[in-house]
PDB file of C-alpha atoms in Angstrom:
ATOM      1  CA  MET A 182      -6.368 -12.088  -9.718  1.00 37.00           C
ATOM      2  CA  ALA A 183      -3.612 -12.300  -8.390  1.00 48.00           C
ATOM      3  CA  GLY A 184      -4.367  -8.427  -7.121  1.00 50.00           C
ATOM      4  CA  ASN A 185      -7.430  -9.735  -5.865  1.00 53.00           C
ATOM      5  CA  ASP A 186      -5.116 -12.189  -3.440  1.00 63.00           C
ATOM      6  CA  LEU A 187      -3.057 -10.014  -2.238  1.00 63.00           C
ATOM      7  CA  GLY A 188      -5.902  -7.516  -1.399  1.00 68.00           C
ATOM      8  CA  SER A 189      -8.120 -10.085   0.488  1.00 69.00           C
ATOM      9  CA  LEU A 190      -5.019 -11.020   2.314  1.00 66.00           C
ATOM     10  CA  LEU A 191      -4.377  -6.770   2.775  1.00 71.00           C
ATOM     11  CA  GLY A 192      -8.897  -6.160   3.561  1.00 68.00           C
ATOM     12  CA  SER A 193      -8.189  -9.063   6.629  1.00 67.00           C
ATOM     13  CA  LEU A 194      -4.892  -7.585   8.392  1.00 65.00           C
ATOM     14  CA  LEU A 195      -6.446  -3.988   8.116  1.00 68.00           C
ATOM     15  CA  GLY A 196      -9.430  -5.734   9.678  1.00 66.00           C
ATOM     16  CA  GLY A 197     -11.878  -6.866   6.585  1.00 56.00           C
ATOM     17  CA  GLY A 198     -14.643  -7.611   9.022  1.00 41.00           C
ATOM     18  CA  GLN A 199     -14.824  -3.596   9.103  1.00 39.00           C
ATOM     19  CA  GLY A 200     -17.272  -1.536   6.988  1.00 37.00           C
ATOM     20  CA  GLY A 201     -15.242  -1.068   3.646  1.00 40.00           C
ATOM     21  CA  SER A 202     -11.860  -1.950   4.510  1.00 40.00           C
ATOM     22  CA  GLY A 203     -12.162  -5.128   1.947  1.00 46.00           C
ATOM     23  CA  GLY A 204     -12.793  -2.821  -0.953  1.00 62.00           C
ATOM     24  CA  ALA A 205      -9.426  -0.474   0.496  1.00 63.00           C
ATOM     25  CA  GLY A 206      -7.475  -3.675   0.880  1.00 72.00           C
ATOM     26  CA  GLY A 207      -8.722  -4.619  -2.327  1.00 80.00           C
ATOM     27  CA  VAL A 208      -7.432  -1.369  -4.002  1.00 88.00           C
ATOM     28  CA  LEU A 209      -4.330  -1.220  -2.033  1.00 86.00           C
ATOM     29  CA  GLY A 210      -3.570  -5.081  -3.626  1.00 83.00           C
ATOM     30  CA  SER A 211      -4.709  -3.906  -7.080  1.00 86.00           C
ATOM     31  CA  LEU A 212      -2.027  -0.844  -6.259  1.00 89.00           C
ATOM     32  CA  LEU A 213       0.795  -2.853  -5.073  1.00 84.00           C
ATOM     33  CA  GLY A 214       0.285  -5.801  -7.628  1.00 83.00           C
ATOM     34  CA  ALA A 215       0.733  -2.947 -10.755  1.00 85.00           C
ATOM     35  CA  LEU A 216       3.988  -1.579  -8.876  1.00 83.00           C
ATOM     36  CA  ALA A 217       5.125  -5.371  -8.915  1.00 78.00           C
ATOM     37  CA  GLY A 218       4.837  -5.400 -12.255  1.00 73.00           C
ATOM     38  CA  GLY A 219       1.145  -7.670 -12.467  1.00 54.00           C
ATOM     39  CA  LYS A 220       2.846 -10.226 -10.626  1.00 45.00           C
ATOM     40  CA  SER A 221       1.176 -11.510  -7.026  1.00 42.00           C
ATOM     41  CA  GLY A 222       3.388 -10.468  -4.284  1.00 39.00           C
ATOM     42  CA  ALA A 223       7.754  -9.981  -5.341  1.00 38.00           C
ATOM     43  CA  GLY A 224       8.002 -10.892  -8.846  1.00 39.00           C
ATOM     44  CA  ALA A 225      10.987 -13.280  -9.653  1.00 38.00           C
ATOM     45  CA  ASP A 226      13.446 -11.135  -8.398  1.00 42.00           C
ATOM     46  CA  GLY A 227      12.679 -11.144  -5.162  1.00 44.00           C
ATOM     47  CA  ALA A 228      11.539  -7.563  -4.895  1.00 57.00           C
ATOM     48  CA  ASN A 229       9.378  -6.404  -2.205  1.00 75.00           C
ATOM     49  CA  PRO A 230       7.135  -3.447  -4.441  1.00 84.00           C
ATOM     50  CA  LEU A 231       6.440  -2.333  -0.459  1.00 87.00           C
ATOM     51  CA  GLY A 232      10.209  -0.452   0.040  1.00 87.00           C
ATOM     52  CA  GLY A 233       9.098   0.686  -4.468  1.00 87.00           C
ATOM     53  CA  LEU A 234       5.999   2.238  -3.167  1.00 90.00           C
ATOM     54  CA  ILE A 235       7.822   3.438   0.195  1.00 91.00           C
ATOM     55  CA  ASP A 236      10.699   5.195  -2.098  1.00 91.00           C
ATOM     56  CA  MET A 237       8.349   6.219  -4.769  1.00 92.00           C
ATOM     57  CA  LEU A 238       6.054   8.567  -1.717  1.00 94.00           C
ATOM     58  CA  THR A 239       9.416   9.900  -0.412  1.00 94.00           C
ATOM     59  CA  LYS A 240      10.889  10.742  -3.843  1.00 94.00           C
ATOM     60  CA  SER A 241       7.556  12.618  -3.836  1.00 95.00           C
ATOM     61  CA  GLY A 242       8.361  14.583  -0.823  1.00 96.00           C
ATOM     62  CA  LEU A 243       5.900  12.547   1.353  1.00 96.00           C
ATOM     63  CA  VAL A 244       9.551  11.896   3.503  1.00 95.00           C
ATOM     64  CA  ASP A 245       7.614  12.381   6.892  1.00 96.00           C
ATOM     65  CA  GLN A 246       4.242  10.821   6.222  1.00 96.00           C
ATOM     66  CA  ALA A 247       5.928   7.743   4.883  1.00 95.00           C
ATOM     67  CA  GLN A 248       9.020   7.551   7.763  1.00 94.00           C
ATOM     68  CA  SER A 249       6.241   7.947  10.224  1.00 96.00           C
ATOM     69  CA  TRP A 250       4.092   4.594   8.771  1.00 94.00           C
ATOM     70  CA  VAL A 251       7.613   2.892   8.797  1.00 93.00           C
ATOM     71  CA  GLY A 252       8.564   4.164  11.919  1.00 90.00           C
ATOM     72  CA  THR A 253       7.395   3.341  15.896  1.00 86.00           C
ATOM     73  CA  GLY A 254       5.694   6.316  16.219  1.00 87.00           C
ATOM     74  CA  ARG A 255       2.572   7.502  15.686  1.00 92.00           C
ATOM     75  CA  ASN A 256       1.683   7.628  11.419  1.00 94.00           C
ATOM     76  CA  GLN A 257       1.093  10.692   9.828  1.00 96.00           C
ATOM     77  CA  PRO A 258      -1.943  11.170   7.751  1.00 96.00           C
ATOM     78  CA  VAL A 259      -1.506  12.005   4.188  1.00 97.00           C
ATOM     79  CA  SER A 260      -4.354  13.116   2.041  1.00 97.00           C
ATOM     80  CA  GLY A 261      -5.878  11.903  -1.652  1.00 97.00           C
ATOM     81  CA  ALA A 262      -4.452  14.713  -3.670  1.00 97.00           C
ATOM     82  CA  GLN A 263      -1.695  14.650  -2.261  1.00 97.00           C
ATOM     83  CA  ILE A 264      -1.528  10.768  -3.343  1.00 96.00           C
ATOM     84  CA  THR A 265      -2.658  10.977  -6.282  1.00 96.00           C
ATOM     85  CA  GLU A 266       0.891  13.704  -6.982  1.00 96.00           C
ATOM     86  CA  ALA A 267       3.057  10.883  -5.854  1.00 95.00           C
ATOM     87  CA  LEU A 268       1.463   7.745  -8.219  1.00 94.00           C
ATOM     88  CA  PRO A 269       2.462   7.616 -11.587  1.00 94.00           C
ATOM     89  CA  ASP A 270      -0.810   8.445 -13.695  1.00 94.00           C
ATOM     90  CA  GLU A 271      -1.307   5.647 -15.176  1.00 94.00           C
ATOM     91  CA  THR A 272      -0.586   3.367 -12.051  1.00 93.00           C
ATOM     92  CA  LEU A 273      -3.244   5.320 -10.226  1.00 94.00           C
ATOM     93  CA  ARG A 274      -6.359   4.731 -13.076  1.00 95.00           C
ATOM     94  CA  LYS A 275      -5.021   1.178 -13.379  1.00 93.00           C
ATOM     95  CA  VAL A 276      -5.513   0.440  -9.625  1.00 92.00           C
ATOM     96  CA  ALA A 277      -8.957   2.901 -10.064  1.00 93.00           C
ATOM     97  CA  ALA A 278     -10.626   0.886 -12.676  1.00 93.00           C
ATOM     98  CA  ASP A 279      -9.393  -2.360 -10.945  1.00 89.00           C
ATOM     99  CA  ALA A 280     -11.598  -1.556  -8.037  1.00 88.00           C
ATOM    100  CA  GLY A 281     -14.595   0.177 -10.393  1.00 92.00           C
ATOM    101  CA  VAL A 282     -14.158   3.579  -9.028  1.00 93.00           C
ATOM    102  CA  SER A 283     -12.555   6.744 -10.288  1.00 95.00           C
ATOM    103  CA  PRO A 284      -9.015   7.913  -9.829  1.00 96.00           C
ATOM    104  CA  GLN A 285      -9.750  10.467  -7.024  1.00 96.00           C
ATOM    105  CA  GLU A 286     -11.661   7.730  -5.358  1.00 96.00           C
ATOM    106  CA  ALA A 287      -8.840   5.478  -5.149  1.00 94.00           C
ATOM    107  CA  ALA A 288      -5.960   8.069  -4.630  1.00 96.00           C
ATOM    108  CA  ASP A 289      -8.672   9.083  -1.403  1.00 96.00           C
ATOM    109  CA  GLN A 290      -8.892   4.949  -0.822  1.00 94.00           C
ATOM    110  CA  ILE A 291      -5.548   4.363  -0.588  1.00 94.00           C
ATOM    111  CA  ALA A 292      -4.828   7.758   1.806  1.00 95.00           C
ATOM    112  CA  GLN A 293      -6.952   6.772   4.089  1.00 93.00           C
ATOM    113  CA  THR A 294      -5.711   2.577   4.802  1.00 91.00           C
ATOM    114  CA  LEU A 295      -2.142   2.964   3.723  1.00 92.00           C
ATOM    115  CA  PRO A 296      -0.762   4.619   6.709  1.00 93.00           C
ATOM    116  CA  GLN A 297      -2.307   2.177   8.691  1.00 91.00           C
ATOM    117  CA  ALA A 298      -0.946  -0.966   6.277  1.00 89.00           C
ATOM    118  CA  VAL A 299       2.418   0.081   6.374  1.00 91.00           C
ATOM    119  CA  ASP A 300       2.290   0.187   9.816  1.00 90.00           C
ATOM    120  CA  LYS A 301       1.344  -2.989  10.186  1.00 87.00           C
ATOM    121  CA  LEU A 302       3.657  -4.693   7.233  1.00 87.00           C
ATOM    122  CA  THR A 303       6.409  -2.620   9.228  1.00 88.00           C
ATOM    123  CA  PRO A 304       6.532  -3.670  12.679  1.00 83.00           C
ATOM    124  CA  ASN A 305       9.957  -3.659  13.202  1.00 84.00           C
ATOM    125  CA  GLY A 306      10.633   0.108  11.531  1.00 88.00           C
ATOM    126  CA  SER A 307      12.139  -1.022   8.417  1.00 87.00           C
ATOM    127  CA  VAL A 308      10.450  -2.834   5.142  1.00 85.00           C
ATOM    128  CA  PRO A 309      11.046  -6.896   5.864  1.00 83.00           C
ATOM    129  CA  GLN A 310      12.073  -8.947   3.347  1.00 82.00           C
ATOM    130  CA  GLY A 311      10.825 -11.507   1.004  1.00 79.00           C
ATOM    131  CA  SER A 312       7.474 -12.110  -0.676  1.00 78.00           C
ATOM    132  CA  LEU A 313       4.711  -9.386   0.150  1.00 76.00           C
ATOM    133  CA  GLU A 314       2.404 -12.256   0.851  1.00 78.00           C
ATOM    134  CA  ASP A 315       4.505 -14.013   3.361  1.00 78.00           C
ATOM    135  CA  ILE A 316       4.857 -10.708   5.035  1.00 77.00           C
ATOM    136  CA  ILE A 317       1.267  -9.998   5.639  1.00 74.00           C
ATOM    137  CA  ARG A 318       0.762 -13.915   6.555  1.00 75.00           C
ATOM    138  CA  GLN A 319       2.875 -13.509   9.253  1.00 74.00           C
ATOM    139  CA  GLN A 320       1.918 -10.475  10.761  1.00 69.00           C
ATOM    140  CA  GLN A 321      -1.190 -12.039  11.045  1.00 60.00           C
ATOM    141  CA  LEU A 322      -0.301 -14.712  13.190  1.00 46.00           C
TER     142      LEU A 322
END
């Protein structure tokens, strides 16, 4: 349920009125929810799953891409295959099952929307502190 709430917030942040963005927001919400241990947003310790996701991508060789999304310059693209390599299989399978799509479709949706989502969630060139829901709500003001 928390992933759906987060997905709705991400979908609206990404322009949920445009075709398919809400669904992609749901995939991203599910991904970030899974990385947060299934808890909505930050979890009990206040850790932000966005930072963990960026670390995961960086350690998987997507340093330039992840830095371009967080930074204030142009966002570099990423492919579904790169997302598949970067994420743990179990996480990608869970996200796909939550969204009702194949793992490859989930990876493709993540690859398509993650650069824009990270860019919007890091407007000052760094990962903000606080719960993910609070960060998303602040960006919509």
